[in-house]
CSV table of C-alpha atoms and ligand atoms in Angstrom, one decimal:
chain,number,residue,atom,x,y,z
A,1,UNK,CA,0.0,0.0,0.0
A,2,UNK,CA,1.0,3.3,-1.1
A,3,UNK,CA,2.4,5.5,2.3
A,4,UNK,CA,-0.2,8.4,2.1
A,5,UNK,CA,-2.6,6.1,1.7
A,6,UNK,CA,-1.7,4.3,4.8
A,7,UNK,CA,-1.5,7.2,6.5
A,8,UNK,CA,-4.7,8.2,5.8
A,9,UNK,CA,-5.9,4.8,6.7
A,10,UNK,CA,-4.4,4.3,10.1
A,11,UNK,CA,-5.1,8.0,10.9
A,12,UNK,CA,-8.5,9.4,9.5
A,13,UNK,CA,-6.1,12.3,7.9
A,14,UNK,CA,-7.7,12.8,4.3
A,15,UNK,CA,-4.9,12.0,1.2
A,16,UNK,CA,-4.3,15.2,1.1
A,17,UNK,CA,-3.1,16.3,4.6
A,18,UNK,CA,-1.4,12.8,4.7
A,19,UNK,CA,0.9,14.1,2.0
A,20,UNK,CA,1.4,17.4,3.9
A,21,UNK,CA,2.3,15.4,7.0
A,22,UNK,CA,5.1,13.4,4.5
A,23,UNK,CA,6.4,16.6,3.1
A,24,UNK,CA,6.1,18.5,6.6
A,25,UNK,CA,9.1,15.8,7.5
A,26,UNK,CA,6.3,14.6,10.1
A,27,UNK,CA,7.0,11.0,8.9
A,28,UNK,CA,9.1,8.1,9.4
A,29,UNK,CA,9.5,4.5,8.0
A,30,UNK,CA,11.6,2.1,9.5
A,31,UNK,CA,13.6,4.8,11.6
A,32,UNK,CA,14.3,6.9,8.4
A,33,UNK,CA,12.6,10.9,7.3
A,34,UNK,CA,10.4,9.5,4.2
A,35,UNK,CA,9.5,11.9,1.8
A,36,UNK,CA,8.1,10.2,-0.9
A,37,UNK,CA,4.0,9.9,-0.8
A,38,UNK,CA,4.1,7.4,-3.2
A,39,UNK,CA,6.4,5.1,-1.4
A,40,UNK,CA,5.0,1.6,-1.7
A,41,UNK,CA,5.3,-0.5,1.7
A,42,UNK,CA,5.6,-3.7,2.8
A,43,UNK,CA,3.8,-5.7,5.7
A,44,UNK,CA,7.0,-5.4,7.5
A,45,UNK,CA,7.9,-1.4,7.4
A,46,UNK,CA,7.1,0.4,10.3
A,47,UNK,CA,5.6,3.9,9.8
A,48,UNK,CA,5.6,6.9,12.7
A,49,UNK,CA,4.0,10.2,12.5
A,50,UNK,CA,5.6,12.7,15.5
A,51,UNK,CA,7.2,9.8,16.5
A,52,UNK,CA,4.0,8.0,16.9
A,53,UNK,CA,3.3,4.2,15.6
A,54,UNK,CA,0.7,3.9,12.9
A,55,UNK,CA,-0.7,0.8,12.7
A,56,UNK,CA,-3.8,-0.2,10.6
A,57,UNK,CA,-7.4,-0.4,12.3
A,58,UNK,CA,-8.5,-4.5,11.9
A,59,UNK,CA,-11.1,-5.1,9.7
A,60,UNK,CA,-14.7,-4.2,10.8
A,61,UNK,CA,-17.7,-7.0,10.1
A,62,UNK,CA,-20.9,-5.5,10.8
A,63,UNK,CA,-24.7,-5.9,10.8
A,64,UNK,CA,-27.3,-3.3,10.8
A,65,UNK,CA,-30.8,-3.6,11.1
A,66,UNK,CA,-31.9,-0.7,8.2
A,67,UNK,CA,-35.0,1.5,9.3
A,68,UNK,CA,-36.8,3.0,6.8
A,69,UNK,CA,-35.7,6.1,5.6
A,70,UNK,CA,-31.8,5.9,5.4
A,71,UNK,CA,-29.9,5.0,2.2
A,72,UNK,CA,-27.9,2.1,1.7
A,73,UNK,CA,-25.4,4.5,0.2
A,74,UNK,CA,-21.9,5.4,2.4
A,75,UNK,CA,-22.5,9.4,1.5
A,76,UNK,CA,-25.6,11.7,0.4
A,77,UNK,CA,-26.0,14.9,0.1
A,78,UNK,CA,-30.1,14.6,0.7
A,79,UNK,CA,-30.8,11.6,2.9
A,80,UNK,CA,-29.6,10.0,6.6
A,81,UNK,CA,-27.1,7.2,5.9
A,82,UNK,CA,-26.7,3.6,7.3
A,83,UNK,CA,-23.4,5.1,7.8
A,84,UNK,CA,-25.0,8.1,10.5
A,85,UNK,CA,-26.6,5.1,12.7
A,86,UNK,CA,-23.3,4.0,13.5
A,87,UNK,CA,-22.5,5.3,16.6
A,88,UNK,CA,-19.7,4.4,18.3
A,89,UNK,CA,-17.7,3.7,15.2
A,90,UNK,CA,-14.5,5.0,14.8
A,91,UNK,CA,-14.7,8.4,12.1
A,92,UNK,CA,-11.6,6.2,10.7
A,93,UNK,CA,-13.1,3.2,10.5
A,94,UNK,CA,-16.5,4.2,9.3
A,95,UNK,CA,-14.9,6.4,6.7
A,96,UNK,CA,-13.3,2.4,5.5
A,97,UNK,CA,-17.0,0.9,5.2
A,98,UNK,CA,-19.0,-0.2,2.2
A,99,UNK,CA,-22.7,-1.8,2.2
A,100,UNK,CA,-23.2,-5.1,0.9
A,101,UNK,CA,-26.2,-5.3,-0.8
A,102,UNK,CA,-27.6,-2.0,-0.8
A,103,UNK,CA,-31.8,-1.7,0.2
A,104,UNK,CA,-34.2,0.9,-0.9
A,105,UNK,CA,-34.4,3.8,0.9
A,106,UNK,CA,-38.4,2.3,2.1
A,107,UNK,CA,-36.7,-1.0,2.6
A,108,UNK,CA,-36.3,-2.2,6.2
A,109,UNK,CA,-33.9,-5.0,7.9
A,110,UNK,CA,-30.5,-6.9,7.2
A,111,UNK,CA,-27.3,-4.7,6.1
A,112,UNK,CA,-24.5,-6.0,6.4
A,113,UNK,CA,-20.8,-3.6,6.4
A,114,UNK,CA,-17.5,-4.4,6.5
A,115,UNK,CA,-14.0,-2.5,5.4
A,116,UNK,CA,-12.5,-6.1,4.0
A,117,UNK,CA,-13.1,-5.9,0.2
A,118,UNK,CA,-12.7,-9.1,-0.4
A,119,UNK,CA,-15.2,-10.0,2.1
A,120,UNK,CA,-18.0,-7.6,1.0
A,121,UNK,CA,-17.1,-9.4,-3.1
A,122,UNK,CA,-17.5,-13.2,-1.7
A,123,UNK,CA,-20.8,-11.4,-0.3
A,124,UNK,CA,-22.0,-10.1,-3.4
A,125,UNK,CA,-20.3,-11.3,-6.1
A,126,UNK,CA,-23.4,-13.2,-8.3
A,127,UNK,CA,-21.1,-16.3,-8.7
A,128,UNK,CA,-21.5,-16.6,-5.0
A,129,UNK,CA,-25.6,-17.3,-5.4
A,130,UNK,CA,-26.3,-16.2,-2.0
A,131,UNK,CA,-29.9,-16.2,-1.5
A,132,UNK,CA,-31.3,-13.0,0.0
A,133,UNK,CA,-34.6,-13.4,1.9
A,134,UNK,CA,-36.9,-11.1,1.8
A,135,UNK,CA,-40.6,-10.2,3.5
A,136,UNK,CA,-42.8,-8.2,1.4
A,137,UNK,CA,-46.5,-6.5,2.7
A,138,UNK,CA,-48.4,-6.8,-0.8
A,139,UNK,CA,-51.4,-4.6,-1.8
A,140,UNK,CA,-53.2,-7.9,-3.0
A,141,UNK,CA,-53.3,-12.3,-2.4
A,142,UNK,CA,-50.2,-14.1,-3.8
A,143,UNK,CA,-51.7,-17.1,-6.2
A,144,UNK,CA,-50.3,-20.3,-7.4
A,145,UNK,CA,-49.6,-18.7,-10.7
A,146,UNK,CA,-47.4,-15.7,-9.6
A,147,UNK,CA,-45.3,-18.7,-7.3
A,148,UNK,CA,-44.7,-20.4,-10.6
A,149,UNK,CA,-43.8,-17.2,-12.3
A,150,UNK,CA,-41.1,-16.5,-9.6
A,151,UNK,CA,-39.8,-19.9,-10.2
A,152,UNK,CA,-39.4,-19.6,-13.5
A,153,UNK,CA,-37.8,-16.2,-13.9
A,154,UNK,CA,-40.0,-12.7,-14.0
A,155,UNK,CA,-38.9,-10.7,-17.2
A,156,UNK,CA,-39.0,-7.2,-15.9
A,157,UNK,CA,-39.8,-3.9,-17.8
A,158,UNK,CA,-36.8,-2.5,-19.8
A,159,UNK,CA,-35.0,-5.7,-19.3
A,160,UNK,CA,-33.2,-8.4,-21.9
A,161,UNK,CA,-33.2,-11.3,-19.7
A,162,UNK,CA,-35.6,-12.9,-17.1
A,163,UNK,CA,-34.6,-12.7,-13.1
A,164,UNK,CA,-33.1,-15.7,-12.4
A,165,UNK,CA,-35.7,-18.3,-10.4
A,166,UNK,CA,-37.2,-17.0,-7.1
A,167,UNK,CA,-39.1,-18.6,-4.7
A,168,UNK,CA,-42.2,-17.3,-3.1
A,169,UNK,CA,-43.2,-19.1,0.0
A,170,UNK,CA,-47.2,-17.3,1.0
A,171,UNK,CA,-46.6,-16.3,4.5
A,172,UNK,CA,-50.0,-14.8,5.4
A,173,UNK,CA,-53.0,-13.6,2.8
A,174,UNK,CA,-51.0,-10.5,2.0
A,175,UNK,CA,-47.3,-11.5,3.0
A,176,UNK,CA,-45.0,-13.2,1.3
A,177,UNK,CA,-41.3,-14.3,2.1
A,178,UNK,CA,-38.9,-13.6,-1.1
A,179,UNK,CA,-35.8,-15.6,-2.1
A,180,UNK,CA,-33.7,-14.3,-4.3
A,181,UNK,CA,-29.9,-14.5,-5.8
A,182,UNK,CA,-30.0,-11.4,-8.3
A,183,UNK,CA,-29.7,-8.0,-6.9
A,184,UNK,CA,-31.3,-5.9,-9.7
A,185,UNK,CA,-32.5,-2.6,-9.3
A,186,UNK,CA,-36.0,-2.8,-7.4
A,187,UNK,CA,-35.5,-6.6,-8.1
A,188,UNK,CA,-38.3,-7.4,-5.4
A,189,UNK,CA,-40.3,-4.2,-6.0
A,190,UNK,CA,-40.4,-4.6,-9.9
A,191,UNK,CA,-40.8,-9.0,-9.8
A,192,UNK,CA,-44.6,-8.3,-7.9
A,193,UNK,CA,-44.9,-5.4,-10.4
A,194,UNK,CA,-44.6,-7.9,-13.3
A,195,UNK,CA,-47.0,-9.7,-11.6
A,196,UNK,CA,-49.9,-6.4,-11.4
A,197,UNK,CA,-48.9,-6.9,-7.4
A,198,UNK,CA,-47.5,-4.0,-5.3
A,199,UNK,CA,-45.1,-4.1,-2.3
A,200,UNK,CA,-46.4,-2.2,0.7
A,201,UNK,CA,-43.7,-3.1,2.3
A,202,UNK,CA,-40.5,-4.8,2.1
A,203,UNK,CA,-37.9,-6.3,4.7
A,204,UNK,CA,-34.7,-8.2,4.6
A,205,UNK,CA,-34.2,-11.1,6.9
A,206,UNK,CA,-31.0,-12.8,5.8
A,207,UNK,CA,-28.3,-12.9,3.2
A,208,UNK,CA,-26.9,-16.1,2.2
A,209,UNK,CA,-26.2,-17.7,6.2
A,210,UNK,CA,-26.6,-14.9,7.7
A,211,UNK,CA,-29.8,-13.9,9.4
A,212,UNK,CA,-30.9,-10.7,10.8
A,213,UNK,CA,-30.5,-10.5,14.8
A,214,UNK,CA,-33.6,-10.4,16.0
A,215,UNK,CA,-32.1,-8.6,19.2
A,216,UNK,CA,-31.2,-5.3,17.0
A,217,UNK,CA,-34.0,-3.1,17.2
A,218,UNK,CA,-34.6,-1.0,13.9
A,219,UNK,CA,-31.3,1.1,14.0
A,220,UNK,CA,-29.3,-1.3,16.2
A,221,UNK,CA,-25.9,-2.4,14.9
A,222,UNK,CA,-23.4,-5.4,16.3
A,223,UNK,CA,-20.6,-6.7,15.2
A,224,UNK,CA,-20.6,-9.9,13.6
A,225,UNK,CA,-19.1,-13.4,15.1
A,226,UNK,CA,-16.3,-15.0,13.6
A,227,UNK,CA,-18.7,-17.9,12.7
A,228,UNK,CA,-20.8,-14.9,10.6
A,229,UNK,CA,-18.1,-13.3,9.0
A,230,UNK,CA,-16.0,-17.0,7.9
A,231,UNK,CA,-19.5,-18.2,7.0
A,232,UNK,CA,-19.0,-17.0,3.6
A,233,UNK,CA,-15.8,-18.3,3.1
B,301,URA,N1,-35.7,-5.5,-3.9
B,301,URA,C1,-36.3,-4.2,-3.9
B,301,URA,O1,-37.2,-4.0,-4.7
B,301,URA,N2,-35.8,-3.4,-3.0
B,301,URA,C2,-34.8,-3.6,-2.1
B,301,URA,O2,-34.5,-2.7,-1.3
B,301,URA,C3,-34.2,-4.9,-2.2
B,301,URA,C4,-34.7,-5.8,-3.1
């Protein structure tokens, strides 16, 4: 990783002031002035700023149940964030976090975050075929016919291809559970569309293993287990 990019990492500083820092002579690696920004470390260098070690914040896992409202989106210029129900987090670590599967602003339930890359791509990534679980409020009765629809694939408006088989499981006359792989624009909203149905509400339960704490009040945020985050390994 580039050194002003650590910097900025470990510290919260933004690019720019971490270069200020490099040129201000403010920083060290391995016991020597460094003055390059561009300086590419290793896992073994050892940076100081003001004599201080900088070490990288560990990767943060996290699960947040969404209330309605908030974007799935890190920044906005209109709209609360999942991002501002994160308090507690670290302004460094939060400013490391991206969404995994973002939800409609109306959309309620399972978010999951993390600052590992790689983690949130094995999450998301459609080769992965996680199955994302939704509950939907519908404006009218699920039949027989729009289950068998979902099975085979919906072919949504403005679209080439049909959405990849979904099950629809009735749950009650006007709720139905949603299981999904895609993650299309409106993919739930848009599928009961197709079908002359409308979602009155929507709610995510789980992605792929992982199911939404039922101990996290709308708002609430935990860390995940180890057993949650290697789940999707
Ligand atoms: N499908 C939708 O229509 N909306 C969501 O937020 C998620 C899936």
């Amino acid at each position: 990783m580039r050194l002003d990019k650590f910097i900025s990492h470990a510290t919260g500083l933004s690019r720019s002031e971490s270069r200020r820092a490099i040129k201000s002579a403010a920083v060290q690696v391995n016991g020597e002035l460094e003055r390059s920004a561009q300086r590419e470390l290793s896992d073994l260098d050892r940076v100081t700023l003001r004599d201080e070690l900088l070490t990288l914040p560990s990767p943060r896992y996290l699960m947040l149940n969404k209330p309605a409202g908030y974007v799935s989106a890190t920044t906005d210029s209109e709209n609360p964030t999942v991002i501002d129900l994160l308090e507690g987090v670290r302004e460094v670590e939060k400013a490391q976090l991206s969404v995994a599967g973002r939800l409609d602003k109306d959309t309620t339930g399972l978010v999951l975050l993390s600052s590992d890359g790689q983690w949130i791509h094995r999450v998301t990534s459609p080769r992965h075929e996680h199955f994302k679980v939704y509950i939907a409020g519908l404006a009218e009765a699920v039949s027989d016919d729009d289950v068998r629809a979902f099975a085979e694939g919906i072919q949504l408006k403005g679209e080439t291809r049909p959405t990849r088989p979904a099950r629809l499981d009735v749950v009650a006359e006007r709720t139905a559970e949603v299981s999904v792989v895609e993650g299309r624009y409106h993919q739930v909203r848009r599928m009961f569309a197709a079908r002359g149905n409308h979602v009155v509400s929507l709610h995510r339960r789980e992605i792929g293993p992982i199911i939404l704490d039922p101990a996290l009040a709308p708002g609430d945020y935990r860390d995940l287990t180890a057993e949650e985050v290697s789940s999707f390994s």
